[in-house]
């Protein structure tokens, strides 16, 4: 999670609820209702505390799994050694069902099955990404679905989406449960949270989950994003551009595939229920000024493809 703060902000930012799960009728919407009901019925012990107000965090802070229980650490391998400490691809992702992880297509680069038919492994239910640490649960990846139109080179039509099927079903808990997927990008999208296990500003790999607040509708951010759009660095239809108006805050290597998320208005006491609006895809570094723009894949446009794989018979 790259952060180059130019000023120190002492206050925590609270993201106002920007989406509601009320009138949802499709496959994705129906699953969201299930996830919200579970979250409301099974909050983490401290999730309802009056002092827990970390709905939005700025400048890359370590984040507990009670806040983002859908987060998944992904390690994918090129060769047959699943115990290798040097995977060919490390990414972040989000649990979206009881056996599927959503991530970025470019995370699949050079990944092949091992002699047991496993592409790699995923860790859920822990803020630590270490597979040696006993916290959380580990899962093997038995299927890997890259979007059929994914292109690592086409600047405007990347379709940077990946689905990973786990070798066994996930047992939900307050610290391991799916995130809702957005089916209509919200109009009042001023701020959102991005999270993952990526490198920090010094290039050091983060051991524990971090999250940071980024801006979508800020005037300076929009100006920078429009500049990138003119240079054809991203597609405003299939992608979302976000950043911070004051510093180089955003995601980095290892954060790829993680969710850009907003609070979901549920009406229950559990404040840590989110809706994923985009997938962390890539970074555009500006030549002038202390700013870095992040590009995210817009989840809304890929819902039919996701549903066809994750919930084909629903």
mmCIF file of C-alpha atoms in Angstrom:
data_model
loop_
_atom_site.group_PDB
_atom_site.id
_atom_site.type_symbol
_atom_site.label_atom_id
_atom_site.label_comp_id
_atom_site.label_asym_id
_atom_site.label_seq_id
_atom_site.Cartn_x
_atom_site.Cartn_y
_atom_site.Cartn_z
ATOM 1 C CA UNK A 1 0.000 0.000 0.000
ATOM 2 C CA UNK A 2 1.944 3.045 -1.206
ATOM 3 C CA UNK A 3 1.648 6.159 0.915
ATOM 4 C CA UNK A 4 3.682 9.363 0.631
ATOM 5 C CA UNK A 5 1.810 11.724 2.970
ATOM 6 C CA UNK A 6 2.494 15.437 2.592
ATOM 7 C CA UNK A 7 0.474 16.387 5.632
ATOM 8 C CA UNK A 8 -0.512 14.582 8.815
ATOM 9 C CA UNK A 9 -4.222 14.001 9.216
ATOM 10 C CA UNK A 10 -5.260 13.156 12.757
ATOM 11 C CA UNK A 11 -8.950 12.637 12.156
ATOM 12 C CA UNK A 12 -10.382 9.410 10.826
ATOM 13 C CA UNK A 13 -12.567 9.716 7.760
ATOM 14 C CA UNK A 14 -15.945 8.023 7.853
ATOM 15 C CA UNK A 15 -17.308 6.968 4.481
ATOM 16 C CA UNK A 16 -21.002 7.655 4.343
ATOM 17 C CA UNK A 17 -23.162 4.773 3.176
ATOM 18 C CA UNK A 18 -23.513 5.093 -0.556
ATOM 19 C CA UNK A 19 -25.445 1.984 -1.431
ATOM 20 C CA UNK A 20 -28.442 0.048 -0.167
ATOM 21 C CA UNK A 21 -29.227 -3.650 -0.463
ATOM 22 C CA UNK A 22 -33.008 -3.216 -0.316
ATOM 23 C CA UNK A 23 -34.458 -3.941 -3.769
ATOM 24 C CA UNK A 24 -32.181 -6.646 -5.177
ATOM 25 C CA UNK A 25 -33.613 -9.399 -7.313
ATOM 26 C CA UNK A 26 -30.854 -10.911 -9.519
ATOM 27 C CA UNK A 27 -28.355 -13.650 -8.592
ATOM 28 C CA UNK A 28 -25.753 -11.243 -7.291
ATOM 29 C CA UNK A 29 -28.343 -9.187 -5.443
ATOM 30 C CA UNK A 30 -29.886 -12.279 -3.843
ATOM 31 C CA UNK A 31 -26.503 -13.458 -2.603
ATOM 32 C CA UNK A 32 -25.857 -9.983 -1.211
ATOM 33 C CA UNK A 33 -29.028 -10.239 0.852
ATOM 34 C CA UNK A 34 -27.759 -13.527 2.270
ATOM 35 C CA UNK A 35 -24.370 -12.018 3.115
ATOM 36 C CA UNK A 36 -25.924 -8.961 4.746
ATOM 37 C CA UNK A 37 -28.235 -11.111 6.844
ATOM 38 C CA UNK A 38 -25.286 -13.191 8.004
ATOM 39 C CA UNK A 39 -23.273 -10.069 8.837
ATOM 40 C CA UNK A 40 -26.156 -8.575 10.816
ATOM 41 C CA UNK A 41 -26.803 -11.821 12.689
ATOM 42 C CA UNK A 42 -23.117 -12.577 13.354
ATOM 43 C CA UNK A 43 -21.114 -9.410 14.088
ATOM 44 C CA UNK A 44 -17.607 -9.667 15.482
ATOM 45 C CA UNK A 45 -17.476 -9.018 19.223
ATOM 46 C CA UNK A 46 -16.016 -5.534 18.793
ATOM 47 C CA UNK A 47 -17.813 -4.629 15.563
ATOM 48 C CA UNK A 48 -20.698 -2.993 17.433
ATOM 49 C CA UNK A 49 -18.508 -1.124 19.889
ATOM 50 C CA UNK A 50 -19.284 2.578 20.147
ATOM 51 C CA UNK A 51 -15.577 3.313 19.792
ATOM 52 C CA UNK A 52 -15.207 1.367 16.529
ATOM 53 C CA UNK A 53 -15.647 4.027 13.853
ATOM 54 C CA UNK A 54 -13.043 2.998 11.286
ATOM 55 C CA UNK A 55 -15.363 2.890 8.285
ATOM 56 C CA UNK A 56 -12.737 4.734 6.271
ATOM 57 C CA UNK A 57 -9.004 5.084 6.879
ATOM 58 C CA UNK A 58 -6.490 7.365 5.250
ATOM 59 C CA UNK A 59 -2.722 7.008 4.895
ATOM 60 C CA UNK A 60 -2.499 3.223 4.886
ATOM 61 C CA UNK A 61 -3.170 1.802 8.336
ATOM 62 C CA UNK A 62 -3.083 -1.818 9.469
ATOM 63 C CA UNK A 63 -6.628 -3.167 9.384
ATOM 64 C CA UNK A 64 -8.335 -5.945 11.338
ATOM 65 C CA UNK A 65 -10.351 -8.717 9.690
ATOM 66 C CA UNK A 66 -13.486 -7.691 11.586
ATOM 67 C CA UNK A 67 -13.538 -4.631 9.323
ATOM 68 C CA UNK A 68 -12.798 -6.388 6.032
ATOM 69 C CA UNK A 69 -13.614 -10.087 6.560
ATOM 70 C CA UNK A 70 -13.797 -10.745 2.805
ATOM 71 C CA UNK A 71 -10.106 -10.069 2.192
ATOM 72 C CA UNK A 72 -8.051 -12.887 0.671
ATOM 73 C CA UNK A 73 -4.284 -13.204 0.268
ATOM 74 C CA UNK A 74 -3.347 -15.078 -2.919
ATOM 75 C CA UNK A 75 -0.101 -16.894 -3.784
ATOM 76 C CA UNK A 76 0.026 -18.583 -7.197
ATOM 77 C CA UNK A 77 2.852 -20.794 -8.450
ATOM 78 C CA UNK A 78 4.498 -21.634 -11.744
ATOM 79 C CA UNK A 79 6.016 -24.928 -10.646
ATOM 80 C CA UNK A 80 4.834 -27.846 -8.545
ATOM 81 C CA UNK A 81 6.160 -26.724 -5.166
ATOM 82 C CA UNK A 82 3.194 -25.313 -3.250
ATOM 83 C CA UNK A 83 5.373 -24.782 -0.174
ATOM 84 C CA UNK A 84 7.733 -22.463 -2.067
ATOM 85 C CA UNK A 85 8.327 -19.128 -0.355
ATOM 86 C CA UNK A 86 8.693 -17.411 -3.745
ATOM 87 C CA UNK A 87 5.428 -17.666 -5.721
ATOM 88 C CA UNK A 88 5.335 -16.400 -9.288
ATOM 89 C CA UNK A 89 2.342 -14.194 -8.477
ATOM 90 C CA UNK A 90 1.128 -12.648 -5.202
ATOM 91 C CA UNK A 91 -2.089 -10.654 -5.154
ATOM 92 C CA UNK A 92 -4.966 -9.606 -2.971
ATOM 93 C CA UNK A 93 -8.550 -10.602 -3.633
ATOM 94 C CA UNK A 94 -12.033 -10.774 -2.171
ATOM 95 C CA UNK A 95 -14.233 -13.674 -1.126
ATOM 96 C CA UNK A 96 -17.483 -13.390 -3.120
ATOM 97 C CA UNK A 97 -19.099 -16.773 -2.395
ATOM 98 C CA UNK A 98 -18.442 -19.889 -0.325
ATOM 99 C CA UNK A 99 -15.840 -21.114 -2.830
ATOM 100 C CA UNK A 100 -14.805 -18.278 -5.176
ATOM 101 C CA UNK A 101 -12.287 -15.442 -4.927
ATOM 102 C CA UNK A 102 -12.436 -12.368 -7.197
ATOM 103 C CA UNK A 103 -9.122 -10.825 -8.265
ATOM 104 C CA UNK A 104 -7.316 -9.276 -11.264
ATOM 105 C CA UNK A 105 -6.589 -11.075 -14.521
ATOM 106 C CA UNK A 106 -2.938 -10.058 -14.606
ATOM 107 C CA UNK A 107 -2.375 -12.043 -11.392
ATOM 108 C CA UNK A 108 -2.648 -15.217 -13.515
ATOM 109 C CA UNK A 109 0.546 -14.444 -15.468
ATOM 110 C CA UNK A 110 2.789 -17.527 -15.843
ATOM 111 C CA UNK A 111 0.688 -19.564 -13.397
ATOM 112 C CA UNK A 112 0.214 -23.291 -14.102
ATOM 113 C CA UNK A 113 -1.135 -26.295 -12.193
ATOM 114 C CA UNK A 114 1.162 -28.431 -10.094
ATOM 115 C CA UNK A 115 1.183 -32.243 -10.168
ATOM 116 C CA UNK A 116 -1.788 -32.284 -7.791
ATOM 117 C CA UNK A 117 -3.881 -29.991 -9.971
ATOM 118 C CA UNK A 118 -3.416 -26.955 -7.738
ATOM 119 C CA UNK A 119 -2.675 -23.487 -9.111
ATOM 120 C CA UNK A 120 -1.735 -21.993 -5.750
ATOM 121 C CA UNK A 121 -3.180 -21.171 -2.373
ATOM 122 C CA UNK A 122 -5.354 -18.581 -0.650
ATOM 123 C CA UNK A 123 -5.442 -17.451 2.953
ATOM 124 C CA UNK A 124 -8.668 -16.207 4.522
ATOM 125 C CA UNK A 125 -9.677 -15.077 7.992
ATOM 126 C CA UNK A 126 -6.369 -13.534 9.024
ATOM 127 C CA UNK A 127 -4.845 -10.075 8.794
ATOM 128 C CA UNK A 128 -1.464 -11.788 8.405
ATOM 129 C CA UNK A 129 -0.548 -13.091 4.965
ATOM 130 C CA UNK A 130 1.957 -15.614 6.340
ATOM 131 C CA UNK A 131 1.016 -19.201 5.532
ATOM 132 C CA UNK A 132 3.254 -20.297 8.414
ATOM 133 C CA UNK A 133 1.217 -18.341 10.969
ATOM 134 C CA UNK A 134 -1.571 -20.517 12.434
ATOM 135 C CA UNK A 135 -4.278 -17.850 12.248
ATOM 136 C CA UNK A 136 -6.910 -18.038 9.504
ATOM 137 C CA UNK A 137 -7.597 -20.826 7.020
ATOM 138 C CA UNK A 138 -5.696 -21.942 3.914
ATOM 139 C CA UNK A 139 -7.288 -23.140 0.689
ATOM 140 C CA UNK A 140 -5.974 -24.623 -2.529
ATOM 141 C CA UNK A 141 -6.931 -23.079 -5.890
ATOM 142 C CA UNK A 142 -8.309 -25.799 -8.171
ATOM 143 C CA UNK A 143 -9.705 -23.685 -11.017
ATOM 144 C CA UNK A 144 -8.640 -20.361 -12.471
ATOM 145 C CA UNK A 145 -10.977 -18.378 -14.733
ATOM 146 C CA UNK A 146 -9.422 -15.428 -16.536
ATOM 147 C CA UNK A 147 -11.895 -13.205 -18.373
ATOM 148 C CA UNK A 148 -11.995 -14.450 -22.000
ATOM 149 C CA UNK A 149 -11.281 -10.951 -23.334
ATOM 150 C CA UNK A 150 -8.480 -10.151 -20.921
ATOM 151 C CA UNK A 151 -5.555 -8.384 -22.593
ATOM 152 C CA UNK A 152 -2.397 -7.343 -20.714
ATOM 153 C CA UNK A 153 -1.365 -4.989 -23.529
ATOM 154 C CA UNK A 154 -4.572 -3.305 -24.738
ATOM 155 C CA UNK A 155 -4.649 -0.005 -22.826
ATOM 156 C CA UNK A 156 -8.363 0.570 -23.351
ATOM 157 C CA UNK A 157 -9.778 -2.963 -23.261
ATOM 158 C CA UNK A 158 -7.939 -4.899 -20.589
ATOM 159 C CA UNK A 159 -10.899 -6.725 -18.963
ATOM 160 C CA UNK A 160 -8.600 -7.364 -16.008
ATOM 161 C CA UNK A 161 -10.748 -9.849 -14.072
ATOM 162 C CA UNK A 162 -9.955 -13.242 -12.514
ATOM 163 C CA UNK A 163 -11.980 -15.824 -10.593
ATOM 164 C CA UNK A 164 -10.335 -18.484 -8.427
ATOM 165 C CA UNK A 165 -12.236 -21.580 -7.298
ATOM 166 C CA UNK A 166 -11.210 -23.006 -3.935
ATOM 167 C CA UNK A 167 -10.729 -26.722 -3.255
ATOM 168 C CA UNK A 168 -13.296 -26.718 -0.460
ATOM 169 C CA UNK A 169 -16.155 -24.541 0.703
ATOM 170 C CA UNK A 170 -15.523 -21.728 3.140
ATOM 171 C CA UNK A 171 -17.231 -21.840 6.507
ATOM 172 C CA UNK A 172 -18.404 -18.296 7.221
ATOM 173 C CA UNK A 173 -17.586 -16.489 10.448
ATOM 174 C CA UNK A 174 -17.500 -12.850 11.612
ATOM 175 C CA UNK A 175 -13.898 -12.793 10.316
ATOM 176 C CA UNK A 176 -14.462 -14.711 7.072
ATOM 177 C CA UNK A 177 -17.505 -13.841 4.973
ATOM 178 C CA UNK A 178 -18.151 -12.663 1.392
ATOM 179 C CA UNK A 179 -18.475 -9.117 0.173
ATOM 180 C CA UNK A 180 -21.428 -7.937 -1.898
ATOM 181 C CA UNK A 181 -20.737 -7.086 -5.544
ATOM 182 C CA UNK A 182 -21.940 -3.838 -7.030
ATOM 183 C CA UNK A 183 -24.418 -4.140 -9.890
ATOM 184 C CA UNK A 184 -24.892 -0.419 -10.483
ATOM 185 C CA UNK A 185 -22.003 1.965 -9.915
ATOM 186 C CA UNK A 186 -23.187 4.545 -7.342
ATOM 187 C CA UNK A 187 -23.552 8.166 -8.413
ATOM 188 C CA UNK A 188 -22.335 9.633 -5.101
ATOM 189 C CA UNK A 189 -18.957 7.924 -5.294
ATOM 190 C CA UNK A 190 -16.775 10.586 -3.663
ATOM 191 C CA UNK A 191 -14.659 8.245 -1.524
ATOM 192 C CA UNK A 192 -13.919 4.542 -1.270
ATOM 193 C CA UNK A 193 -11.573 2.178 0.565
ATOM 194 C CA UNK A 194 -8.877 0.108 -1.137
ATOM 195 C CA UNK A 195 -7.204 -2.712 0.810
ATOM 196 C CA UNK A 196 -4.504 -5.322 0.388
ATOM 197 C CA UNK A 197 -1.095 -6.706 1.357
ATOM 198 C CA UNK A 198 0.982 -4.668 -1.077
ATOM 199 C CA UNK A 199 4.389 -3.025 -0.746
ATOM 200 C CA UNK A 200 4.746 0.190 1.216
ATOM 201 C CA UNK A 201 6.362 3.428 0.033
ATOM 202 C CA UNK A 202 9.820 1.992 0.778
ATOM 203 C CA UNK A 203 9.226 -1.148 -1.258
ATOM 204 C CA UNK A 204 8.829 -3.326 1.827
ATOM 205 C CA UNK A 205 6.239 -6.065 1.630
ATOM 206 C CA UNK A 206 3.414 -5.630 4.148
ATOM 207 C CA UNK A 207 2.990 -8.531 6.545
ATOM 208 C CA UNK A 208 -0.435 -7.405 7.703
ATOM 209 C CA UNK A 209 -3.519 -6.194 5.870
ATOM 210 C CA UNK A 210 -3.711 -2.458 5.232
ATOM 211 C CA UNK A 211 -6.404 -0.175 3.907
ATOM 212 C CA UNK A 212 -6.490 3.407 2.677
ATOM 213 C CA UNK A 213 -9.050 5.976 1.624
ATOM 214 C CA UNK A 214 -8.996 7.162 -1.997
ATOM 215 C CA UNK A 215 -11.035 9.815 -3.782
ATOM 216 C CA UNK A 216 -13.005 9.429 -7.000
ATOM 217 C CA UNK A 217 -15.010 12.656 -7.267
ATOM 218 C CA UNK A 218 -12.466 15.131 -5.877
ATOM 219 C CA UNK A 219 -11.816 17.985 -8.345
ATOM 220 C CA UNK A 220 -8.022 17.564 -8.398
ATOM 221 C CA UNK A 221 -8.331 13.813 -8.734
ATOM 222 C CA UNK A 222 -10.807 14.196 -11.594
ATOM 223 C CA UNK A 223 -8.449 16.611 -13.348
ATOM 224 C CA UNK A 224 -5.604 14.104 -13.139
ATOM 225 C CA UNK A 225 -7.872 11.274 -14.250
ATOM 226 C CA UNK A 226 -9.112 13.289 -17.228
ATOM 227 C CA UNK A 227 -5.482 13.886 -18.203
ATOM 228 C CA UNK A 228 -4.907 10.124 -18.085
ATOM 229 C CA UNK A 229 -8.080 9.592 -20.105
ATOM 230 C CA UNK A 230 -6.876 11.919 -22.847
ATOM 231 C CA UNK A 231 -3.647 9.952 -22.985
ATOM 232 C CA UNK A 232 -5.727 6.785 -23.379
ATOM 233 C CA UNK A 233 -4.234 5.340 -20.210
ATOM 234 C CA UNK A 234 -7.581 3.960 -19.141
ATOM 235 C CA UNK A 235 -11.116 3.285 -20.321
ATOM 236 C CA UNK A 236 -13.679 5.352 -18.412
ATOM 237 C CA UNK A 237 -16.422 2.872 -19.316
ATOM 238 C CA UNK A 238 -14.823 -0.323 -18.025
ATOM 239 C CA UNK A 239 -12.465 1.215 -15.471
ATOM 240 C CA UNK A 240 -12.479 3.634 -12.536
ATOM 241 C CA UNK A 241 -9.733 6.160 -11.791
ATOM 242 C CA UNK A 242 -9.059 7.218 -8.189
ATOM 243 C CA UNK A 243 -6.351 8.782 -6.045
ATOM 244 C CA UNK A 244 -5.681 11.343 -3.368
ATOM 245 C CA UNK A 245 -5.551 15.107 -4.032
ATOM 246 C CA UNK A 246 -2.679 15.787 -1.629
ATOM 247 C CA UNK A 247 -0.229 12.897 -1.794
ATOM 248 C CA UNK A 248 0.754 9.607 -3.379
ATOM 249 C CA UNK A 249 -1.720 7.391 -1.587
ATOM 250 C CA UNK A 250 -3.013 4.215 -3.157
ATOM 251 C CA UNK A 251 -2.219 0.605 -3.939
ATOM 252 C CA UNK A 252 1.025 -1.033 -4.989
ATOM 253 C CA UNK A 253 2.549 -4.384 -5.917
ATOM 254 C CA UNK A 254 0.740 -7.111 -3.984
ATOM 255 C CA UNK A 255 -2.446 -5.050 -3.673
ATOM 256 C CA UNK A 256 -3.468 -5.961 -7.229
ATOM 257 C CA UNK A 257 -6.796 -7.766 -7.376
ATOM 258 C CA UNK A 258 -7.994 -6.358 -4.081
ATOM 259 C CA UNK A 259 -11.335 -4.592 -3.770
ATOM 260 C CA UNK A 260 -12.255 -0.941 -4.018
ATOM 261 C CA UNK A 261 -15.227 -0.875 -1.666
ATOM 262 C CA UNK A 262 -17.872 1.366 -0.153
ATOM 263 C CA UNK A 263 -19.999 1.012 2.964
ATOM 264 C CA UNK A 264 -23.298 -0.732 2.439
ATOM 265 C CA UNK A 265 -26.338 0.629 4.251
ATOM 266 C CA UNK A 266 -27.961 -2.352 5.958
ATOM 267 C CA UNK A 267 -29.943 -0.970 8.871
ATOM 268 C CA UNK A 268 -28.261 -3.288 11.391
ATOM 269 C CA UNK A 269 -25.612 -2.577 14.032
ATOM 270 C CA UNK A 270 -22.750 -4.206 12.089
ATOM 271 C CA UNK A 271 -20.999 -1.271 10.433
ATOM 272 C CA UNK A 272 -18.463 -3.415 8.602
ATOM 273 C CA UNK A 273 -20.518 -4.495 5.615
ATOM 274 C CA UNK A 274 -19.237 -3.422 2.216
ATOM 275 C CA UNK A 275 -19.985 -3.540 -1.469
ATOM 276 C CA UNK A 276 -17.172 -4.006 -3.971
ATOM 277 C CA UNK A 277 -17.361 -1.509 -6.814
ATOM 278 C CA UNK A 278 -14.031 -2.213 -8.523
ATOM 279 C CA UNK A 279 -10.871 -4.357 -8.627
ATOM 280 C CA UNK A 280 -7.371 -2.916 -8.135
ATOM 281 C CA UNK A 281 -5.733 -3.133 -11.550
ATOM 282 C CA UNK A 282 -2.748 -0.851 -12.152
ATOM 283 C CA UNK A 283 -1.074 2.454 -11.334
ATOM 284 C CA UNK A 284 -0.402 5.573 -13.397
ATOM 285 C CA UNK A 285 2.438 7.626 -11.951
ATOM 286 C CA UNK A 286 2.251 11.317 -12.766
ATOM 287 C CA UNK A 287 5.433 13.015 -13.914
ATOM 288 C CA UNK A 288 4.599 16.328 -12.220
ATOM 289 C CA UNK A 289 3.289 16.733 -8.694
ATOM 290 C CA UNK A 290 3.073 14.472 -5.631
ATOM 291 C CA UNK A 291 0.325 12.255 -6.945
ATOM 292 C CA UNK A 292 -0.290 8.752 -8.180
ATOM 293 C CA UNK A 293 -3.486 7.616 -9.880
ATOM 294 C CA UNK A 294 -4.885 4.125 -9.421
ATOM 295 C CA UNK A 295 -6.937 2.361 -12.082
ATOM 296 C CA UNK A 296 -9.621 -0.131 -11.060
ATOM 297 C CA UNK A 297 -11.724 -2.536 -13.122
ATOM 298 C CA UNK A 298 -15.431 -1.658 -12.846
ATOM 299 C CA UNK A 299 -17.134 -4.738 -11.353
ATOM 300 C CA UNK A 300 -20.604 -3.760 -12.567
ATOM 301 C CA UNK A 301 -19.797 -4.546 -16.214
ATOM 302 C CA UNK A 302 -18.584 -8.073 -15.448
ATOM 303 C CA UNK A 303 -21.482 -9.275 -13.302
ATOM 304 C CA UNK A 304 -23.019 -11.518 -16.047
ATOM 305 C CA UNK A 305 -19.681 -13.286 -16.613
ATOM 306 C CA UNK A 306 -19.077 -13.664 -12.872
ATOM 307 C CA UNK A 307 -22.571 -15.043 -12.304
ATOM 308 C CA UNK A 308 -22.184 -17.572 -15.135
ATOM 309 C CA UNK A 309 -19.236 -19.125 -13.300
ATOM 310 C CA UNK A 310 -19.923 -18.574 -9.601
ATOM 311 C CA UNK A 311 -23.708 -19.111 -9.560
ATOM 312 C CA UNK A 312 -24.520 -20.888 -12.861
ATOM 313 C CA UNK A 313 -27.593 -22.746 -11.552
ATOM 314 C CA UNK A 314 -29.094 -20.142 -9.252
#
